[in-house]
Short mmCIF file of C-alpha atoms in Angstrom, two decimals:
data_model
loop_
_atom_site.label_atom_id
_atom_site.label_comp_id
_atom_site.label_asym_id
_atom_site.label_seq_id
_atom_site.Cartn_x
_atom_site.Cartn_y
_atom_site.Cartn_z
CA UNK A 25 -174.94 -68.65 101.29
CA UNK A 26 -174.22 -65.53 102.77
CA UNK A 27 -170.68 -66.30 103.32
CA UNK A 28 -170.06 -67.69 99.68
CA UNK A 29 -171.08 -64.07 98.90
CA UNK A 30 -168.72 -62.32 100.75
CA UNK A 31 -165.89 -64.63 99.92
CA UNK A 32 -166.71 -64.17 96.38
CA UNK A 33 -167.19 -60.27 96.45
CA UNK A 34 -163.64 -59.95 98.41
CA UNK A 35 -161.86 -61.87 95.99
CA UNK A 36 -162.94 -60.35 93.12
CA UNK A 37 -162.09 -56.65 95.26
CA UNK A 38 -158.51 -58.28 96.00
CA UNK A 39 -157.85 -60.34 93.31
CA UNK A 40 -156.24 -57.06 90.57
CA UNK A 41 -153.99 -55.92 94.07
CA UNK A 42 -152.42 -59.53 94.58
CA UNK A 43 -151.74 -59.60 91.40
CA UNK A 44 -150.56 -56.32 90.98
CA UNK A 45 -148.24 -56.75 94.12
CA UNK A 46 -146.96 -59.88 93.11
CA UNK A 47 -145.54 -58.90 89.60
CA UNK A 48 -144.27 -55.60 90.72
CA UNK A 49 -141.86 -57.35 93.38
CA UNK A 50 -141.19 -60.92 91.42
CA UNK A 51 -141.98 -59.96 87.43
CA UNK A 52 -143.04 -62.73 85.62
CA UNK A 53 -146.71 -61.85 84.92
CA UNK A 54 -147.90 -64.99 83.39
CA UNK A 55 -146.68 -67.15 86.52
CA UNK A 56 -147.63 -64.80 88.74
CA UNK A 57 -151.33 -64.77 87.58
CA UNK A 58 -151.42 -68.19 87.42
CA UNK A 59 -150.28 -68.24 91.42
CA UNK A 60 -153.14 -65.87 92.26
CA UNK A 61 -155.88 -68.04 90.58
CA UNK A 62 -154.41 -70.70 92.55
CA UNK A 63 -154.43 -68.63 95.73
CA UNK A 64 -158.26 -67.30 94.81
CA UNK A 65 -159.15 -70.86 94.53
CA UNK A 66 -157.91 -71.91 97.96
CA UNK A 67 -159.87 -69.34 99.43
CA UNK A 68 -162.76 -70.18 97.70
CA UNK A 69 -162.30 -73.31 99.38
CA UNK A 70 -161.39 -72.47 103.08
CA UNK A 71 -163.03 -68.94 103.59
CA UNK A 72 -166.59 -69.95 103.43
CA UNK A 73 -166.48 -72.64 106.14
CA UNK A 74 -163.06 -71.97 108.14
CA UNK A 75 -163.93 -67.84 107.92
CA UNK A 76 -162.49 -65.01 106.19
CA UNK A 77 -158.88 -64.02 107.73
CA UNK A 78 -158.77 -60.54 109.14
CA UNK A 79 -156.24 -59.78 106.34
CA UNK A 80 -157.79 -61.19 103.11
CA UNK A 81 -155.37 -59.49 101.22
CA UNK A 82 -152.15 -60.46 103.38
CA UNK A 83 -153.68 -64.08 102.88
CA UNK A 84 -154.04 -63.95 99.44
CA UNK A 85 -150.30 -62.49 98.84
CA UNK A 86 -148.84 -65.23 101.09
CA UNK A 87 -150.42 -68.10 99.54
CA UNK A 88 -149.98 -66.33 96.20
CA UNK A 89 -145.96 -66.19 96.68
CA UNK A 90 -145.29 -69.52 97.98
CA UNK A 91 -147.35 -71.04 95.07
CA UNK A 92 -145.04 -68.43 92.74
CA UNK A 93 -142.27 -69.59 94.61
CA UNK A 94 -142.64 -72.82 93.86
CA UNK A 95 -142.94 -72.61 90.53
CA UNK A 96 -140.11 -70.40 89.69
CA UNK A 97 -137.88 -72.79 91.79
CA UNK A 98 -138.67 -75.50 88.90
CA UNK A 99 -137.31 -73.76 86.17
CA UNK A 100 -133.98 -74.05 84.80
CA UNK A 101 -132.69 -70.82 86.03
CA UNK A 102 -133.63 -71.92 89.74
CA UNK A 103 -130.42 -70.90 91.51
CA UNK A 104 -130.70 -67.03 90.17
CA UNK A 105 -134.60 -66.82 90.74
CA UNK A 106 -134.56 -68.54 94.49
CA UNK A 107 -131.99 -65.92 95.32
CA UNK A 108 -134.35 -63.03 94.31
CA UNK A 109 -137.30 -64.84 95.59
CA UNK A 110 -135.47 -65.67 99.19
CA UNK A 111 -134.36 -61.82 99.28
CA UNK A 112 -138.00 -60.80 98.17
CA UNK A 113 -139.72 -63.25 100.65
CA UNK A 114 -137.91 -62.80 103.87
CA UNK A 115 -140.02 -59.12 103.90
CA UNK A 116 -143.66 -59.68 105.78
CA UNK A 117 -145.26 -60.14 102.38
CA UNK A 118 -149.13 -59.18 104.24
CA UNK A 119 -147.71 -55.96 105.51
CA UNK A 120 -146.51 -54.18 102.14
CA UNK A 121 -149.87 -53.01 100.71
CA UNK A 122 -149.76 -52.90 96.94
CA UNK A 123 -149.60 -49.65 95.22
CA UNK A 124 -153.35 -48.19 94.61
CA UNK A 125 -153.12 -47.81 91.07
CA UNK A 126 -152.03 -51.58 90.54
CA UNK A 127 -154.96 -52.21 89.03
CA UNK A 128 -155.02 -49.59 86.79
CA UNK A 129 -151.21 -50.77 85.91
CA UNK A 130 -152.84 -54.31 85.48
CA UNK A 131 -155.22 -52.82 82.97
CA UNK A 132 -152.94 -51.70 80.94
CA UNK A 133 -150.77 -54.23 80.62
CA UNK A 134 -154.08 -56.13 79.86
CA UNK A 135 -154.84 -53.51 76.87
CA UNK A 136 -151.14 -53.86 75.35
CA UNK A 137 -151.71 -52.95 71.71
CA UNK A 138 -149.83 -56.03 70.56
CA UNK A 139 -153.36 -57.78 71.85
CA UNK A 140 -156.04 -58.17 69.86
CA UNK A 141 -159.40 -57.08 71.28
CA UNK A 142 -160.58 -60.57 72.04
CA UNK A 143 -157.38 -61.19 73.94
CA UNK A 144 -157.33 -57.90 76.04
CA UNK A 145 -160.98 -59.03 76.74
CA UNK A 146 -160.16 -62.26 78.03
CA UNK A 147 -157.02 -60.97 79.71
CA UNK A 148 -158.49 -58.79 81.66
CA UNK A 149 -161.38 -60.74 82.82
CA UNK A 150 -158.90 -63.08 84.27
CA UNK A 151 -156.35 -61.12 85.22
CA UNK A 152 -158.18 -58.09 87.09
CA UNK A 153 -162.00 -59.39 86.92
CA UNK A 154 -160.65 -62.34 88.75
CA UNK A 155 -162.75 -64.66 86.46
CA UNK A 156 -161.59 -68.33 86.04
CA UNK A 157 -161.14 -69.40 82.65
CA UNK A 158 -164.31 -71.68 82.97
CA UNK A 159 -166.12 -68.43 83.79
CA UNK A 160 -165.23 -66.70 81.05
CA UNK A 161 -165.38 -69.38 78.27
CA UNK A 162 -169.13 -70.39 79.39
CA UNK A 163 -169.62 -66.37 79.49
CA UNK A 164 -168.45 -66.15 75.31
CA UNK A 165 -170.23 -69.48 74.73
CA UNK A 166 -166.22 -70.84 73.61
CA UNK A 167 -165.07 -74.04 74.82
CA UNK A 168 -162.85 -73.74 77.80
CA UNK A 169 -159.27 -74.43 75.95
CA UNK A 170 -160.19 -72.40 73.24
CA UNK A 171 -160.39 -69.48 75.95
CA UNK A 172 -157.62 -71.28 77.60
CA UNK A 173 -155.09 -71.16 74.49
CA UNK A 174 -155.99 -67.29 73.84
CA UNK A 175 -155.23 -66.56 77.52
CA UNK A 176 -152.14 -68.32 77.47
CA UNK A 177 -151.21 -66.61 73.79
CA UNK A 178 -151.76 -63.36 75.81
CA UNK A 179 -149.69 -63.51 78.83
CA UNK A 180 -147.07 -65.04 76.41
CA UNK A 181 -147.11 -61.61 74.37
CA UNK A 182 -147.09 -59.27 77.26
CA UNK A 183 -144.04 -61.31 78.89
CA UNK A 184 -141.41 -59.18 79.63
CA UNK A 185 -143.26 -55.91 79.27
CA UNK A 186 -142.56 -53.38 82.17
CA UNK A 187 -145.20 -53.77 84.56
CA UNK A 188 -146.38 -50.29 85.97
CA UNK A 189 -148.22 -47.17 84.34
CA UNK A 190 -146.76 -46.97 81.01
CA UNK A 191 -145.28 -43.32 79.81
CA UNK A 192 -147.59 -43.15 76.87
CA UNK A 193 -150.43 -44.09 79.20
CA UNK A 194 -152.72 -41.56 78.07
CA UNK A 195 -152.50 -42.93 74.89
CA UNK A 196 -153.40 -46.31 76.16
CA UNK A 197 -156.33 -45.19 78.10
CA UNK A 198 -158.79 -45.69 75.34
CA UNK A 199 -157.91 -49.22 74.62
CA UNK A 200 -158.67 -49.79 78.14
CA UNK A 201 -161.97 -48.02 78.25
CA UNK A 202 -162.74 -49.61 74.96
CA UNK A 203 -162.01 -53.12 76.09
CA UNK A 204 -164.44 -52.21 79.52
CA UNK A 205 -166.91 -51.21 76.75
CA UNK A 206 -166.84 -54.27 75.06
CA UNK A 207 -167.27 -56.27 78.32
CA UNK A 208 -170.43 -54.25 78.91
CA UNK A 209 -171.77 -54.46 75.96
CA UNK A 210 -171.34 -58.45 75.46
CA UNK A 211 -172.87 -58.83 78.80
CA UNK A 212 -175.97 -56.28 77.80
CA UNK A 213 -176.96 -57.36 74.91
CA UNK A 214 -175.17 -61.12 74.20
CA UNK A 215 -173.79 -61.17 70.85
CA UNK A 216 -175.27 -65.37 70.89
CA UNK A 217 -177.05 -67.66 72.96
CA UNK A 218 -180.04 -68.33 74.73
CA UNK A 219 -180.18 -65.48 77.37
CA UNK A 220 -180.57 -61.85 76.20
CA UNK A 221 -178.25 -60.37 78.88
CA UNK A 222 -174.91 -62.25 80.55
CA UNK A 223 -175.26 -59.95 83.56
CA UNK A 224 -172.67 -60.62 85.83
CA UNK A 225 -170.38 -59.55 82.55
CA UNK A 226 -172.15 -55.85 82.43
CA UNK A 227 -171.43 -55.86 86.30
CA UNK A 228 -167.95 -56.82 86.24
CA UNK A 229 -167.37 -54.20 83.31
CA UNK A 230 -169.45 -51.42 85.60
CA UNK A 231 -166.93 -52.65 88.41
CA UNK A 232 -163.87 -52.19 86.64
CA UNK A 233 -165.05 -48.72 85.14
CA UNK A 234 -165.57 -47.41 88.67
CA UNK A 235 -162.19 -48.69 90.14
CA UNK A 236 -160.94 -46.58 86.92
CA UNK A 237 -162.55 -43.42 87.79
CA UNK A 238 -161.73 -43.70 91.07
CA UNK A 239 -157.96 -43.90 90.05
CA UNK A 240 -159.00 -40.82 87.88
CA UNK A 241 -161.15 -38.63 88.54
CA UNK A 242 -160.74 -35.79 86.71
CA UNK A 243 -160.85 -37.66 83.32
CA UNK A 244 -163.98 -36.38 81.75
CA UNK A 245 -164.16 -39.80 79.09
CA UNK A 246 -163.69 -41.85 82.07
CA UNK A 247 -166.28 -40.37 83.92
CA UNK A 248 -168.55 -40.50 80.94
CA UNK A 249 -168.39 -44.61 80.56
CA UNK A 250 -169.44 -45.04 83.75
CA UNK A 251 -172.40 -42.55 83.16
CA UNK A 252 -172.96 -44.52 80.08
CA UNK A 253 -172.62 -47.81 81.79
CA UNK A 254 -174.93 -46.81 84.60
CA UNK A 255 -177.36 -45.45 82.36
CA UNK A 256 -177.59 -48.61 80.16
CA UNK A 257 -177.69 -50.71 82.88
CA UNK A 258 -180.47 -49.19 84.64
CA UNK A 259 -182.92 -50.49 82.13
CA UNK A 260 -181.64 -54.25 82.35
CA UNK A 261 -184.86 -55.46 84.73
CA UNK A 262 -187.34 -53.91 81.92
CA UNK A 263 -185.64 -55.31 79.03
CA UNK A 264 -187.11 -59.04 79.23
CA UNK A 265 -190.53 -60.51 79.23
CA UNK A 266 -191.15 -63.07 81.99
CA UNK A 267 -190.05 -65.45 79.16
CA UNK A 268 -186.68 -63.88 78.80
CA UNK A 269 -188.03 -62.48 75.31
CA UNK A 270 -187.23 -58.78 74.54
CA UNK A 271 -188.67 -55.91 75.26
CA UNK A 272 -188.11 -52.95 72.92
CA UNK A 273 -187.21 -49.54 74.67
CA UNK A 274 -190.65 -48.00 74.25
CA UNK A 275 -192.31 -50.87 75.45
CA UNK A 276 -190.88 -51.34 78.29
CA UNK A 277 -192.45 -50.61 81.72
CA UNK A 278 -190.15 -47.52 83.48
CA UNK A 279 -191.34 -48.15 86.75
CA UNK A 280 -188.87 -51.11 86.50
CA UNK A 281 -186.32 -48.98 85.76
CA UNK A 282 -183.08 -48.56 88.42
CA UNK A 283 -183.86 -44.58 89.79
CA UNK A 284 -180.64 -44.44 91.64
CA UNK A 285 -178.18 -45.77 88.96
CA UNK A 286 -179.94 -42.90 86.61
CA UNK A 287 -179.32 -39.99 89.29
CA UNK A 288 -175.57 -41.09 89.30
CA UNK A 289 -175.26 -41.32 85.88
CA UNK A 290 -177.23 -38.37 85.52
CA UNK A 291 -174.97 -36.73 87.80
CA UNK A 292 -171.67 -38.27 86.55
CA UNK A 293 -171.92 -36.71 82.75
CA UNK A 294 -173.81 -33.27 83.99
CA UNK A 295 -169.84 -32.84 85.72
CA UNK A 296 -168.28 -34.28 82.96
CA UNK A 297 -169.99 -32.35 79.99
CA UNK A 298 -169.74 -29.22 82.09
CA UNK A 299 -166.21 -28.83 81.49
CA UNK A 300 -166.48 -28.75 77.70
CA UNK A 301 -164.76 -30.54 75.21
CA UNK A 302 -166.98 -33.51 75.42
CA UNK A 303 -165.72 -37.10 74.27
CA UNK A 304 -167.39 -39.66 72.33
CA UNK A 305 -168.37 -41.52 75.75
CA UNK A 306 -169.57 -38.46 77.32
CA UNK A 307 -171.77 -37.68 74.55
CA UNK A 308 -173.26 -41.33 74.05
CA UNK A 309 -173.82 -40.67 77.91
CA UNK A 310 -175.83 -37.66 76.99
CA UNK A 311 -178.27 -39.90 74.69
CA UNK A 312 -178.87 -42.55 77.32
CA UNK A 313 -179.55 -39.79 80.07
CA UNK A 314 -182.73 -38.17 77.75
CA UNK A 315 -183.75 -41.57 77.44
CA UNK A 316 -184.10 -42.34 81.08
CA UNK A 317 -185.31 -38.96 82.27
CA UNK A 318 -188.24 -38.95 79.56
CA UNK A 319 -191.21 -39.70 82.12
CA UNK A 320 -192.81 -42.04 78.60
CA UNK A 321 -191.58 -43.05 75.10
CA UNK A 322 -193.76 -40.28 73.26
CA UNK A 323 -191.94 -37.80 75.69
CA UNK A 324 -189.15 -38.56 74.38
CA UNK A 325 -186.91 -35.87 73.07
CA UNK A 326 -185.96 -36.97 70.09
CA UNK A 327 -185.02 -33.45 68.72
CA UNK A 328 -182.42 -33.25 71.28
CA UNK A 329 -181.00 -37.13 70.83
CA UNK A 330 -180.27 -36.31 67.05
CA UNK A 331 -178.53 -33.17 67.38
CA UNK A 332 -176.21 -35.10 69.98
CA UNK A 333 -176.15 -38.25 67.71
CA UNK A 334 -175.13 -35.01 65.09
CA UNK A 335 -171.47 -34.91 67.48
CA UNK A 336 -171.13 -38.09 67.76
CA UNK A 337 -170.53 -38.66 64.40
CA UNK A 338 -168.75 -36.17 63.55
CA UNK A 339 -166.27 -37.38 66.66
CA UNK A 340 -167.02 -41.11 65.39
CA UNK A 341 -168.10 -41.83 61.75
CA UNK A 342 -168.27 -45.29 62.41
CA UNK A 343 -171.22 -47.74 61.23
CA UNK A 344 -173.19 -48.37 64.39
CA UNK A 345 -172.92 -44.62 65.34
CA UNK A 346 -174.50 -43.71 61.64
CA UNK A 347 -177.52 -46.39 62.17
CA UNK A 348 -178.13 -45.56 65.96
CA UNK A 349 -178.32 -41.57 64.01
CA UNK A 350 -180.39 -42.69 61.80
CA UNK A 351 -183.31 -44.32 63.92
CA UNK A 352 -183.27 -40.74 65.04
CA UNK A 353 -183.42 -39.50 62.12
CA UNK A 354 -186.68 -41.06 61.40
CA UNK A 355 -188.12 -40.13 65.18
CA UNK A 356 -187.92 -36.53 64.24
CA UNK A 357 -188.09 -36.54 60.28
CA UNK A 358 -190.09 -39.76 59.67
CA UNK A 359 -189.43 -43.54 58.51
CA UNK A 360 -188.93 -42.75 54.91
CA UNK A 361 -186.10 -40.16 56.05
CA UNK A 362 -184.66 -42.49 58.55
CA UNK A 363 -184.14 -45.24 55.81
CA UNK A 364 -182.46 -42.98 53.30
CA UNK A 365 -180.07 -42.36 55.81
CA UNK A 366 -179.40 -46.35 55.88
CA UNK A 367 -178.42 -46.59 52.40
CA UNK A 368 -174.42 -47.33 52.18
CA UNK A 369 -174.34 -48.62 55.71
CA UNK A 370 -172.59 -51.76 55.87
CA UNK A 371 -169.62 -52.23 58.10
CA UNK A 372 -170.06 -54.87 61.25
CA UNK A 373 -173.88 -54.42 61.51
CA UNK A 374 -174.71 -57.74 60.88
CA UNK A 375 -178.11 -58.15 61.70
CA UNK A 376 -178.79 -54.53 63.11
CA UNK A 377 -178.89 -53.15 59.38
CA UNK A 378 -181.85 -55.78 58.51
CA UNK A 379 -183.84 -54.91 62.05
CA UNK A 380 -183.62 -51.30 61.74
CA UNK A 381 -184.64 -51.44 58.01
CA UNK A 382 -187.28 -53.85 58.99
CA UNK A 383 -188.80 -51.28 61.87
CA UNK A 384 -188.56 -48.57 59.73
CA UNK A 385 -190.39 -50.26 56.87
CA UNK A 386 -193.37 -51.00 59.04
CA UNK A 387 -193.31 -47.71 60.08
CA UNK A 388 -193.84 -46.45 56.68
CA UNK A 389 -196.59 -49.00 55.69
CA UNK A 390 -194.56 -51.45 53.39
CA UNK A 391 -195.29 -53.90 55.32
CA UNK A 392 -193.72 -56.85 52.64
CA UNK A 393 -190.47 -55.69 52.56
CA UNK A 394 -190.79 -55.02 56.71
CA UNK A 395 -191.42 -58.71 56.77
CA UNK A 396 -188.73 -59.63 54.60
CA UNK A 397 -185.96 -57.07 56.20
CA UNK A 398 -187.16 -59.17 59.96
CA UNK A 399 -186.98 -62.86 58.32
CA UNK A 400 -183.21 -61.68 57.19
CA UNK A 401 -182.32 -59.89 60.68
CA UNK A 402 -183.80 -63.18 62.25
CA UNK A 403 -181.93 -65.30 59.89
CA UNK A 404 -178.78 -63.57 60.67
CA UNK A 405 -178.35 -63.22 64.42
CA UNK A 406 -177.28 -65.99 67.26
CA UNK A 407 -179.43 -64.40 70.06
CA UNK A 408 -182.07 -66.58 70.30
CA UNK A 409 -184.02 -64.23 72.41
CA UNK A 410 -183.27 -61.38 69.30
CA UNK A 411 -183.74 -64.15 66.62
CA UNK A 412 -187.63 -64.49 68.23
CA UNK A 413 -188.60 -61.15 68.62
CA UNK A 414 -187.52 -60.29 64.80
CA UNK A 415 -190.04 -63.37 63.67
CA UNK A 416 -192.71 -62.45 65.95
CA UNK A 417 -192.29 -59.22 64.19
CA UNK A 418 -192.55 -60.60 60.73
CA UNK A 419 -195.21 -62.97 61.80
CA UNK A 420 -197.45 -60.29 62.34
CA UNK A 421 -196.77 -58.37 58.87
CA UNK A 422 -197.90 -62.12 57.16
CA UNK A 423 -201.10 -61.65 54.94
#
């Protein structure tokens, strides 16, 4: 078991540096990535029982360029590619280290902005999580050629695009960030299914952050998803029952809570905000970190969390950032203040409008139209483990 473990943790390390080596010397991204799945999946074979080589990386590149190899050699222009490849190959492939920014490069060719989000998602869980498509269709609850054909779309679009850090890559930097925030998120709180939390998707997205800010380290938004990530994450033990129900923030116990992940989040956006200019990740950051550090729930500083949620809207207006504001709204003003602040929200809340309303509701003592907001949120949402907290709640407002 042990050495499954390893294997598994060194190919997902190497599997974004074989790849990145093996387009920057042969092109040809789509073939190329599918030559390092192929690669990854003979080591998942071998390396547990015949041990790991003392080069996992210089394994992985060979096996990855033969396989390559062979399948440029059966296409139609196999005369001008086996030249290349035979001029390409006759170098000790295991002894040129990839650049250390490859993934990086890989991420951004993963975030092109002729993707859509769902396909920079699933392209870059494949390509530099080193997920199999099996892995990440069962994660989005998709069938595995749906996932399959939106891969394949992907790689198809980004054919041909130069691979390497693009000139305008500080541009693209968001998308990336943006897609790592999307990973998180799906894998914190699962958008359907029967599990609240898809954790090894919120690790995979914390992984990917960090290999970020380790390629930058003096970006200040970097360093504040990772804060946020960390910070987020930190409650994940807390946030179900022993049934795998949900546990609302100020219900849950904070002894459970991860103490180091908060000190380096804590850490990571006290740097980050200290050099001014904060960015909407640095100050969503901010919020989690009161959160954590409040010893209770009623020592919460909720005075504080609204004048932050105050920037954040002003740096992003946007529907979930207005109804996050407005539960904080109603911490520091009260419930009937919070829920003036929900009329004209629509936008992608889905069933978030119809929870918060609900909560806010009780709160105030209307305790019909609570019940009625819940049955609506609970009608609404495809978390199961959501969908039965919201009628638990409005079983309880029931005369």
């Amino acid at each position: 078991m042990g050495r499954t473990t390893e294997t598994e943790d060194l190919l997902r390390l190497h599997a974004p540096q074989v790849l990145g080596a093996l387009v920057r010397r042969y092109g040809h991204f789509d073939a190329a990535e599918d030559a390092v799945q192929e690669a990854l999946l003979a080591a998942a074979g071998q390396w547990p029982s015949a041990g790991i080589p003392d080069n996992p990386r210089g394994w992985l590149i060979k096996v990855a360029s033969r396989r390559l190899t062979d399948a440029l050699r059966a296409e139609e222009a196999r005369r001008a590619r086996e030249e290349k490849v035979a001029a390409l190959t006759s170098r000790s492939a295991e002894d040129r280290a990839p650049h250390e920014d490859d993934t990086l490069s890989l991420l951004f060719l993963c975030c092109h902005p002729d993707l859509t989000p769902p396909a920079q998602i699933a392209l870059t869980l494949r390509a530099v999580g080193g997920l199999t498509t099996a892995e990440i269709a069962r994660a989005y609850l998709v069938p595995e050629a749906t996932m399959a054909q939106r891969i394949s779309r992907a790689k198809q679009k980004v054919r041909g695009v130069r691979f390497g850090r693009p000139d305008n890559w500080a541009e693209r930097l968001p998308a990336v960030l943006h897609t790592l925030y999307l990973i998180f998120n799906e894998g914190h709180t699962a958008t359907s299914g029967p599990a609240l939390q898809r954790r090894d998707l919120a690790g995979e997205a914390i992984r990917l952050t960090r290999t970020v800010h380790r390629l930058l380290p003096d970006d200040c938004e970097v360093a504040g998803l990772l804060a946020l990530l960390l910070l987020t994450d930190a409650r994940r033990d807390a946030r179900t029952g022993p049934d795998g129900d949900l546990v609302r923030l100020d219900e849950q116990d904070r002894g459970r809570w991860d103490k180091a992940a908060i000190e380096e989040g804590v850490a990571l956006v006290t740097r980050a905000l200290a050099r001014r200019n904060a960015g909407p990740y640095q100050v969503r950051a901010a919020i989690a970190a009161v959160h954590d550090e409040a010893p209770s729930a009623q020592e919460t500083d909720w005075r504080e969390i609204l004048g932050l949620y105050d920037v954040l809207v002003r740096l992003v207006p946007g529907p979930v950032e207005r109804l996050n504001r407005a539960v904080a709204v109603a911490m520091v003003h009260g419930p009937e203040a919070g829920l003036a602040e929900l009329d004209g929200l629509e936008g992608e809340l889905g069933h978030r409008l119809d929870a918060v309303r609900g909560h806010l509701l009780e709160r105030s003592g209307s305790y019909d139209e609570a019940r009625a907001a819940y049955e609506s949120a609970a009608a609404k949402t495809l978390s199961l483990p959501e969908q039965r907290y919201l009628q638990r709640r409005a079983a309880r407002l029931r005369p």
